[in-house]
Structure formats: C-alpha cells, structure tokens
C-alpha cells in the first residue's frame, strides 16, 4: 500500500534574508530516475541560520558573489520515506518503496574534474539541497531526490530526528578523518554543538591519548563527556591554554578541530597547538577572520586543513547512530512542528537553549 500523495503541501519558503514564510505550494513532481520522499524530520543547521540572517557567505556583498537563491525551500539535514520511485532509482540506490532514506546534502554533477577523481564534495557546478532552486530542501512535507543525489538507507526503528542527524555527524567524521589522529595525540575540539559533539565521538573512536572539549556551557560540556571527551574545559571560567600546557608538558595539543564558526576560536586554536600540530577548520563564519599567519609559518610550522561536508563518511555516521553509542535523545534536544520554524531558528540563534533543533513536517 502506498501513500496517497496530495497536490499541495506546506513548506517553508525563503524570500530573502530574514524573510522565510510558511506557504502552501505544489508537491514536487518526480522525473524519471528520481525518488519522491515524504519528509519525516529536518534539522536546522547553523548555516541555515546564517543564510536566514543574511551572512555574506550566502548572499554576497561587494567582494563576494551571491551563493543562496530566493524562492527556495531550505533544509539539508533531512530524512524521509520513499513514496514514489522507478526501477532506475531503485537499482541505483538499492532502495524500495517505503524505505527510510537520507541523502547527502550535495548533488554533484559527476562530470567535473573533482567528481571524476572521487572528490564529489568539491564538485565545481554542484547543487546543495535547500540553497538552490534546482534542489529544494527538506522543510516541507515532500521533496524530490534527483538522480545525481547520493542516497542511503537508514533504520526505520530509530526516531526520525535521530536519523536526520546523519548529515551533521557525517560532516564531523570527515573533519576527524582529515585530522589523521594517532594513538598518542592530544585532540582538542572547540565547540560542543552538533558538529563538535560529533567530532568528539569520532575522535574518541580513533582512541587518542586524550579528547579535550572546549565550550562556554556546562551542560554542553557534560554532553561532550557522554560523547567521549575525557577532559572538558569551560573557557568562560578556566584557562584552556594552561590546561593544555599542563597536560602536554608545555608542548601544546597535537590536533585542534574548530567547530564554532566564531572568530575568536581561530587564534585560540593556533595558540593551543604545539609546533608541527594540525589545525582542522570546519566552522562556517559569518564574516572574515584575521590571524597572525606567522604563528602558522615561522613560529610553529602548522598543518592547517579545511573540512567541507561529509564525503564517504555517511555509512559510518548512520552505523554510529543506529548502534546506540551516542546519547541521541540529549543531542536531539528540540522537536518542533514545521509551522514553528521561526521558533526553531531563534533557538539555534540563542546558542544556549538547545543542541540540535529538528522540524517535524507531519
């Protein structure tokens, strides 16, 4: 038995910065090779908030071309049930009617230099769900998965909000992979939001000497311990540099992963690292950040690496969530109806009242 698919649905529509509206729109039509899913949950990401607030990263300014588009349904952290597909889609993704699925946030072209080398997360002409008109996102009752998408099955036995967390967790695991963590490393993670907590869990799975979590909120530091941090530092009350120095005989941390997107976290990381240390940047900044580059070169000869999206890490992220190893009920702190999207954005903006906010369309 299949869902009866209506002609109209509710969706959040972006009309521009700080102008998101709940509207009734047409249910999207599936083309050959695509799948239609009924959305069960969609997470609100910090990048969704920054796009909503008009950050230059998304809307452009005199120095930067616009990246986001108007009249788009936002949402790239989603999970849903397959309600329509054809044989081509079923065979490509190994899915069936009624399966619960997630899709990677990027929709690559599969033809550019990066795609042909397996570096699809850097696809040159790519689309991203929820930011481009060609790929409407998950803040809606239904959405289409294009033929170029990367689709993964996920257990139907876990809560929908947990399944939707596969997107941020895959991103966290990619950053951890970039860090090349070894057994004797002291690893510092800045920020215990959804991405930082995933980094803590991923770093702990690599079994380094210490996983140190930094944040301003005691409750988030407590959650970081539940995810695998053996040392936590409240940077509002404690001197992180002194803690790390004492832990490493004055040398400094081996690895620093930045997950806050706050400008102050960048020089903090450069100062906490030892010489020849590794800095991994994942944060999405709302404005430009300046640092003393001589720390990177002349002082410490650091390896500074970026991390983008979660390529090749989705199966591991899904397995970690399905295993029950993470305190998912505490991580997925708030579930709101789709109509309460503005309240959800406000919760994310506050930074202290929630961890992961998820919208439920039904």
Tab-separated table of C-alpha atoms in Angstrom:
chain	number	residue	atom	x	y	z
A	1	UNK	CA	0.000	0.000	0.000
A	2	UNK	CA	1.374	3.424	-0.923
A	3	UNK	CA	0.769	6.914	0.414
A	4	UNK	CA	-1.908	8.966	-1.232
A	5	UNK	CA	0.111	11.922	-2.439
A	6	UNK	CA	-1.724	15.266	-2.280
A	7	UNK	CA	-1.416	18.040	-4.835
A	8	UNK	CA	-0.445	20.679	-2.253
A	9	UNK	CA	1.816	20.720	0.801
A	10	UNK	CA	3.136	23.046	3.456
A	11	UNK	CA	6.680	24.308	3.045
A	12	UNK	CA	8.984	26.996	4.387
A	13	UNK	CA	9.993	29.274	1.510
A	14	UNK	CA	12.975	31.643	1.544
A	15	UNK	CA	12.107	35.051	0.090
A	16	UNK	CA	15.433	36.546	1.155
A	17	UNK	CA	17.371	37.260	4.362
A	18	UNK	CA	15.083	37.280	7.427
A	19	UNK	CA	12.081	36.645	5.186
A	20	UNK	CA	11.152	32.972	5.478
A	21	UNK	CA	7.436	32.136	5.164
A	22	UNK	CA	5.277	29.059	5.684
A	23	UNK	CA	3.310	28.636	2.467
A	24	UNK	CA	1.141	26.149	0.633
A	25	UNK	CA	2.943	25.029	-2.504
A	26	UNK	CA	2.619	22.265	-5.063
A	27	UNK	CA	4.017	18.861	-4.183
A	28	UNK	CA	7.087	18.449	-6.441
A	29	UNK	CA	6.818	16.123	-9.413
A	30	UNK	CA	9.292	13.283	-9.740
A	31	UNK	CA	11.090	12.905	-13.055
A	32	UNK	CA	12.427	9.600	-14.430
A	33	UNK	CA	15.292	8.263	-12.307
A	34	UNK	CA	14.280	10.316	-9.270
A	35	UNK	CA	12.503	9.483	-5.994
A	36	UNK	CA	9.798	11.331	-4.091
A	37	UNK	CA	10.011	11.120	-0.306
A	38	UNK	CA	7.638	12.124	2.463
A	39	UNK	CA	9.821	14.132	4.832
A	40	UNK	CA	9.792	12.871	8.430
A	41	UNK	CA	12.272	15.300	10.006
A	42	UNK	CA	14.671	18.075	9.030
A	43	UNK	CA	17.372	19.552	11.245
A	44	UNK	CA	18.193	23.253	11.447
A	45	UNK	CA	21.902	23.843	10.845
A	46	UNK	CA	23.991	26.831	11.874
A	47	UNK	CA	24.479	27.501	8.164
A	48	UNK	CA	20.678	27.653	7.756
A	49	UNK	CA	20.638	30.321	10.446
A	50	UNK	CA	23.468	32.305	8.862
A	51	UNK	CA	21.744	32.152	5.484
A	52	UNK	CA	18.488	33.295	7.104
A	53	UNK	CA	20.288	36.186	8.816
A	54	UNK	CA	21.905	37.382	5.577
A	55	UNK	CA	25.566	36.460	6.064
A	56	UNK	CA	27.829	37.500	3.181
A	57	UNK	CA	28.892	33.867	2.772
A	58	UNK	CA	25.427	33.179	1.339
A	59	UNK	CA	24.023	36.406	-0.060
A	60	UNK	CA	27.195	38.132	-1.233
A	61	UNK	CA	28.475	41.670	-0.816
A	62	UNK	CA	30.780	43.947	-2.772
A	63	UNK	CA	33.560	41.359	-2.503
A	64	UNK	CA	31.630	38.123	-2.845
A	65	UNK	CA	29.128	36.735	-5.322
A	66	UNK	CA	25.753	35.554	-4.022
A	67	UNK	CA	25.529	31.817	-3.279
A	68	UNK	CA	21.999	31.285	-1.941
A	69	UNK	CA	18.880	31.905	-4.009
A	70	UNK	CA	15.400	33.145	-3.155
A	71	UNK	CA	12.147	31.185	-3.555
A	72	UNK	CA	13.900	28.057	-2.302
A	73	UNK	CA	12.669	25.596	0.335
A	74	UNK	CA	15.518	25.394	2.919
A	75	UNK	CA	16.761	22.316	4.741
A	76	UNK	CA	19.624	19.940	4.008
A	77	UNK	CA	19.560	17.672	7.119
A	78	UNK	CA	16.530	15.531	6.317
A	79	UNK	CA	15.134	12.018	6.435
A	80	UNK	CA	12.045	10.648	4.746
A	81	UNK	CA	10.127	7.646	3.443
A	82	UNK	CA	10.139	6.721	-0.224
A	83	UNK	CA	6.633	7.172	-1.666
A	84	UNK	CA	7.441	7.186	-5.393
A	85	UNK	CA	10.335	5.837	-7.433
A	86	UNK	CA	11.008	3.943	-10.643
A	87	UNK	CA	13.222	0.956	-11.402
A	88	UNK	CA	16.204	3.140	-12.330
A	89	UNK	CA	16.177	4.916	-8.954
A	90	UNK	CA	15.574	1.678	-7.052
A	91	UNK	CA	18.526	-0.047	-8.708
A	92	UNK	CA	20.890	2.913	-8.440
A	93	UNK	CA	20.341	3.482	-4.720
A	94	UNK	CA	19.285	-0.053	-3.706
A	95	UNK	CA	16.070	1.243	-2.158
A	96	UNK	CA	12.413	0.272	-2.285
A	97	UNK	CA	9.024	1.838	-1.682
A	98	UNK	CA	8.552	2.600	1.999
A	99	UNK	CA	12.260	2.616	2.828
A	100	UNK	CA	13.513	5.338	5.145
A	101	UNK	CA	16.329	7.233	3.434
A	102	UNK	CA	18.697	10.139	3.902
A	103	UNK	CA	20.590	11.931	1.165
A	104	UNK	CA	23.927	13.675	1.241
A	105	UNK	CA	23.493	17.431	1.153
A	106	UNK	CA	25.435	17.929	-2.078
A	107	UNK	CA	24.079	16.993	-5.510
A	108	UNK	CA	27.201	16.612	-7.676
A	109	UNK	CA	27.429	16.816	-11.464
A	110	UNK	CA	29.545	13.621	-11.739
A	111	UNK	CA	31.291	15.113	-14.790
A	112	UNK	CA	33.789	17.681	-13.465
A	113	UNK	CA	37.429	17.046	-12.535
A	114	UNK	CA	36.646	16.628	-8.844
A	115	UNK	CA	33.748	14.225	-9.346
A	116	UNK	CA	35.782	12.032	-11.682
A	117	UNK	CA	38.506	11.776	-9.023
A	118	UNK	CA	36.043	10.739	-6.300
A	119	UNK	CA	36.178	14.212	-4.715
A	120	UNK	CA	32.482	14.794	-5.342
A	121	UNK	CA	32.112	17.029	-2.280
A	122	UNK	CA	34.148	19.630	-4.176
A	123	UNK	CA	32.072	19.357	-7.377
A	124	UNK	CA	32.541	22.563	-9.308
A	125	UNK	CA	28.968	23.221	-10.577
A	126	UNK	CA	27.240	21.411	-7.691
A	127	UNK	CA	23.857	21.984	-6.102
A	128	UNK	CA	23.119	21.790	-2.386
A	129	UNK	CA	19.696	20.921	-1.032
A	130	UNK	CA	17.930	23.934	0.418
A	131	UNK	CA	20.010	26.709	-1.135
A	132	UNK	CA	19.406	26.406	-4.891
A	133	UNK	CA	16.102	26.429	-6.815
A	134	UNK	CA	17.085	23.257	-8.660
A	135	UNK	CA	17.294	21.348	-5.367
A	136	UNK	CA	14.576	22.375	-2.883
A	137	UNK	CA	15.267	21.207	0.648
A	138	UNK	CA	13.508	19.316	3.388
A	139	UNK	CA	11.494	21.996	5.220
A	140	UNK	CA	8.394	20.658	3.526
A	141	UNK	CA	6.053	17.687	3.573
A	142	UNK	CA	7.586	16.154	0.436
A	143	UNK	CA	10.766	16.542	-1.598
A	144	UNK	CA	12.405	15.016	-4.662
A	145	UNK	CA	15.788	13.291	-4.679
A	146	UNK	CA	17.426	13.951	-8.076
A	147	UNK	CA	19.127	11.168	-9.987
A	148	UNK	CA	22.545	12.674	-9.204
A	149	UNK	CA	21.997	12.580	-5.420
A	150	UNK	CA	23.773	10.231	-3.005
A	151	UNK	CA	21.079	8.335	-1.133
A	152	UNK	CA	21.496	5.993	1.854
A	153	UNK	CA	19.035	3.762	3.653
A	154	UNK	CA	18.642	4.216	7.397
A	155	UNK	CA	16.832	2.162	10.017
A	156	UNK	CA	13.130	2.717	10.464
A	157	UNK	CA	13.412	1.642	14.105
A	158	UNK	CA	15.031	4.826	15.395
A	159	UNK	CA	13.340	8.224	15.886
A	160	UNK	CA	13.235	10.364	12.760
A	161	UNK	CA	15.168	13.191	14.413
A	162	UNK	CA	17.988	10.760	15.183
A	163	UNK	CA	18.109	9.600	11.563
A	164	UNK	CA	18.279	13.195	10.308
A	165	UNK	CA	21.394	13.700	12.453
A	166	UNK	CA	23.333	11.590	9.929
A	167	UNK	CA	24.150	14.761	7.995
A	168	UNK	CA	25.948	16.730	10.734
A	169	UNK	CA	27.560	13.570	12.083
A	170	UNK	CA	28.998	12.674	8.666
A	171	UNK	CA	30.436	16.200	8.481
A	172	UNK	CA	32.038	15.748	11.905
A	173	UNK	CA	33.554	12.406	10.937
A	174	UNK	CA	35.050	13.876	7.761
A	175	UNK	CA	36.804	16.552	9.838
A	176	UNK	CA	38.132	13.827	12.147
A	177	UNK	CA	39.407	11.876	9.145
A	178	UNK	CA	41.209	14.992	7.924
A	179	UNK	CA	42.954	15.278	11.298
A	180	UNK	CA	44.878	11.982	10.891
A	181	UNK	CA	44.571	11.287	14.617
A	182	UNK	CA	47.054	8.833	16.160
A	183	UNK	CA	47.032	6.916	19.445
A	184	UNK	CA	49.327	9.316	21.307
A	185	UNK	CA	47.604	12.534	20.213
A	186	UNK	CA	46.015	15.097	22.493
A	187	UNK	CA	42.980	16.252	20.500
A	188	UNK	CA	41.153	19.487	21.299
A	189	UNK	CA	37.665	20.201	19.943
A	190	UNK	CA	36.357	23.755	20.120
A	191	UNK	CA	32.586	23.932	20.440
A	192	UNK	CA	30.126	21.344	21.719
A	193	UNK	CA	27.260	21.998	19.371
A	194	UNK	CA	26.058	19.259	16.990
A	195	UNK	CA	29.216	19.298	14.842
A	196	UNK	CA	31.582	19.492	17.809
A	197	UNK	CA	29.833	16.649	19.635
A	198	UNK	CA	30.149	14.524	16.506
A	199	UNK	CA	33.837	15.392	16.371
A	200	UNK	CA	34.203	14.313	20.000
A	201	UNK	CA	32.570	10.963	19.233
A	202	UNK	CA	34.615	10.477	16.062
A	203	UNK	CA	37.870	11.436	17.768
A	204	UNK	CA	37.162	9.065	20.657
A	205	UNK	CA	36.607	6.255	18.140
A	206	UNK	CA	40.197	6.853	16.951
A	207	UNK	CA	41.354	6.184	20.541
A	208	UNK	CA	43.861	9.026	21.031
A	209	UNK	CA	45.550	9.740	24.360
A	210	UNK	CA	43.070	12.492	25.294
A	211	UNK	CA	39.959	14.109	23.792
A	212	UNK	CA	39.523	17.609	25.221
A	213	UNK	CA	36.287	19.550	24.630
A	214	UNK	CA	36.009	23.339	24.969
A	215	UNK	CA	32.774	25.285	25.379
A	216	UNK	CA	31.098	28.023	27.405
A	217	UNK	CA	28.061	25.988	28.508
A	218	UNK	CA	28.413	23.475	31.378
A	219	UNK	CA	25.515	21.354	30.100
A	220	UNK	CA	27.142	21.012	26.674
A	221	UNK	CA	30.444	20.053	28.258
A	222	UNK	CA	28.594	17.378	30.227
A	223	UNK	CA	27.124	16.113	26.960
A	224	UNK	CA	30.609	16.113	25.413
A	225	UNK	CA	31.728	13.743	28.173
A	226	UNK	CA	28.829	11.456	27.289
A	227	UNK	CA	30.072	11.507	23.676
A	228	UNK	CA	33.635	10.547	24.615
A	229	UNK	CA	35.567	13.557	25.903
A	230	UNK	CA	37.748	12.639	28.869
A	231	UNK	CA	38.625	16.264	29.672
A	232	UNK	CA	36.331	19.303	29.393
A	233	UNK	CA	37.234	22.962	29.770
A	234	UNK	CA	34.773	25.796	30.324
A	235	UNK	CA	36.573	28.644	28.585
A	236	UNK	CA	34.403	31.174	30.434
A	237	UNK	CA	35.959	30.227	33.765
A	238	UNK	CA	39.121	28.255	33.017
A	239	UNK	CA	42.323	28.962	31.109
A	240	UNK	CA	42.348	26.484	28.227
A	241	UNK	CA	45.977	27.274	27.391
A	242	UNK	CA	47.061	26.479	30.955
A	243	UNK	CA	45.064	23.227	30.978
A	244	UNK	CA	46.547	22.036	27.689
A	245	UNK	CA	50.035	23.133	28.665
A	246	UNK	CA	49.854	21.175	31.909
A	247	UNK	CA	48.522	18.138	30.069
A	248	UNK	CA	51.327	18.136	27.478
A	249	UNK	CA	54.408	19.172	29.483
A	250	UNK	CA	54.151	22.610	27.941
A	251	UNK	CA	54.259	21.466	24.312
A	252	UNK	CA	50.621	22.030	23.306
A	253	UNK	CA	47.911	19.943	21.672
A	254	UNK	CA	48.631	17.743	18.676
A	255	UNK	CA	45.282	18.355	16.947
A	256	UNK	CA	42.739	21.178	17.141
A	257	UNK	CA	39.321	20.888	15.472
A	258	UNK	CA	37.332	24.128	15.199
A	259	UNK	CA	33.533	23.687	15.210
A	260	UNK	CA	32.189	27.007	16.479
A	261	UNK	CA	32.381	29.338	13.499
A	262	UNK	CA	33.320	32.078	15.983
A	263	UNK	CA	36.304	34.276	15.030
A	264	UNK	CA	37.898	34.007	18.490
A	265	UNK	CA	38.204	30.219	18.146
A	266	UNK	CA	40.772	30.553	15.358
A	267	UNK	CA	43.624	32.285	17.254
A	268	UNK	CA	42.676	30.171	20.262
A	269	UNK	CA	43.473	27.056	18.251
A	270	UNK	CA	46.704	28.389	16.822
A	271	UNK	CA	47.913	29.212	20.334
A	272	UNK	CA	46.849	25.866	21.843
A	273	UNK	CA	48.679	23.765	19.264
A	274	UNK	CA	52.234	22.504	19.619
A	275	UNK	CA	54.825	23.078	16.938
A	276	UNK	CA	54.068	20.922	13.876
A	277	UNK	CA	50.493	20.485	15.129
A	278	UNK	CA	47.384	20.026	12.974
A	279	UNK	CA	44.557	22.584	12.779
A	280	UNK	CA	41.248	21.489	11.184
A	281	UNK	CA	38.714	24.192	10.323
A	282	UNK	CA	35.069	23.208	9.891
A	283	UNK	CA	33.211	26.294	11.097
A	284	UNK	CA	31.170	28.424	8.695
A	285	UNK	CA	31.958	32.054	9.521
A	286	UNK	CA	29.519	34.902	9.072
A	287	UNK	CA	32.352	37.339	8.297
A	288	UNK	CA	36.060	37.377	7.508
A	289	UNK	CA	38.550	36.266	10.175
A	290	UNK	CA	42.117	37.584	10.548
A	291	UNK	CA	45.001	35.846	12.326
A	292	UNK	CA	48.730	36.248	12.771
A	293	UNK	CA	49.975	33.966	9.984
A	294	UNK	CA	53.488	33.977	11.401
A	295	UNK	CA	52.225	31.558	14.066
A	296	UNK	CA	51.363	29.120	11.264
A	297	UNK	CA	54.667	29.566	9.464
A	298	UNK	CA	57.668	30.908	11.324
A	299	UNK	CA	56.607	30.072	14.875
A	300	UNK	CA	55.124	26.574	14.616
A	301	UNK	CA	55.038	25.297	11.014
A	302	UNK	CA	51.466	24.093	11.454
A	303	UNK	CA	49.404	21.967	9.110
A	304	UNK	CA	46.179	23.923	8.550
A	305	UNK	CA	43.428	21.928	6.837
A	306	UNK	CA	39.876	22.729	5.877
A	307	UNK	CA	36.982	20.286	6.015
A	308	UNK	CA	33.822	20.522	3.932
A	309	UNK	CA	30.698	18.343	4.065
A	310	UNK	CA	30.933	14.635	4.891
A	311	UNK	CA	32.226	12.729	1.844
A	312	UNK	CA	32.491	8.950	2.187
A	313	UNK	CA	31.502	9.182	5.881
A	314	UNK	CA	27.730	8.696	5.696
A	315	UNK	CA	27.682	4.906	6.148
A	316	UNK	CA	29.867	5.238	9.258
A	317	UNK	CA	27.677	8.042	10.630
A	318	UNK	CA	24.499	6.025	10.078
A	319	UNK	CA	26.058	2.978	11.724
A	320	UNK	CA	27.132	5.045	14.746
A	321	UNK	CA	23.628	6.454	15.202
A	322	UNK	CA	21.920	3.084	14.730
A	323	UNK	CA	24.292	1.415	17.211
A	324	UNK	CA	23.002	3.473	20.123
A	325	UNK	CA	26.525	4.557	21.046
A	326	UNK	CA	25.583	8.242	21.189
A	327	UNK	CA	23.189	9.961	23.636
A	328	UNK	CA	20.883	10.884	20.764
A	329	UNK	CA	17.898	11.864	22.908
A	330	UNK	CA	20.060	14.505	24.565
A	331	UNK	CA	21.706	15.645	21.337
A	332	UNK	CA	18.354	15.998	19.534
A	333	UNK	CA	17.076	18.333	22.205
A	334	UNK	CA	14.112	20.012	20.481
A	335	UNK	CA	11.489	18.802	18.002
A	336	UNK	CA	9.068	21.393	16.648
A	337	UNK	CA	6.321	21.331	14.053
A	338	UNK	CA	7.257	22.750	10.661
A	339	UNK	CA	4.984	25.726	11.334
A	340	UNK	CA	7.239	26.640	14.279
A	341	UNK	CA	10.288	27.114	12.050
A	342	UNK	CA	10.937	30.651	13.287
A	343	UNK	CA	10.996	29.460	16.881
A	344	UNK	CA	13.463	26.799	15.767
A	345	UNK	CA	15.730	29.362	14.122
A	346	UNK	CA	15.555	31.509	17.246
A	347	UNK	CA	16.543	28.541	19.421
A	348	UNK	CA	19.586	27.890	17.234
A	349	UNK	CA	20.459	31.589	17.340
A	350	UNK	CA	20.375	31.703	21.131
A	351	UNK	CA	23.152	29.124	21.277
A	352	UNK	CA	22.418	28.134	24.875
A	353	UNK	CA	18.868	26.754	24.901
A	354	UNK	CA	19.256	23.816	22.521
A	355	UNK	CA	21.687	21.377	20.945
A	356	UNK	CA	20.024	20.085	17.765
A	357	UNK	CA	16.672	21.566	16.759
A	358	UNK	CA	14.583	19.453	14.371
A	359	UNK	CA	11.395	20.341	12.483
A	360	UNK	CA	8.735	17.659	12.017
A	361	UNK	CA	6.503	18.310	8.968
A	362	UNK	CA	3.666	15.900	9.885
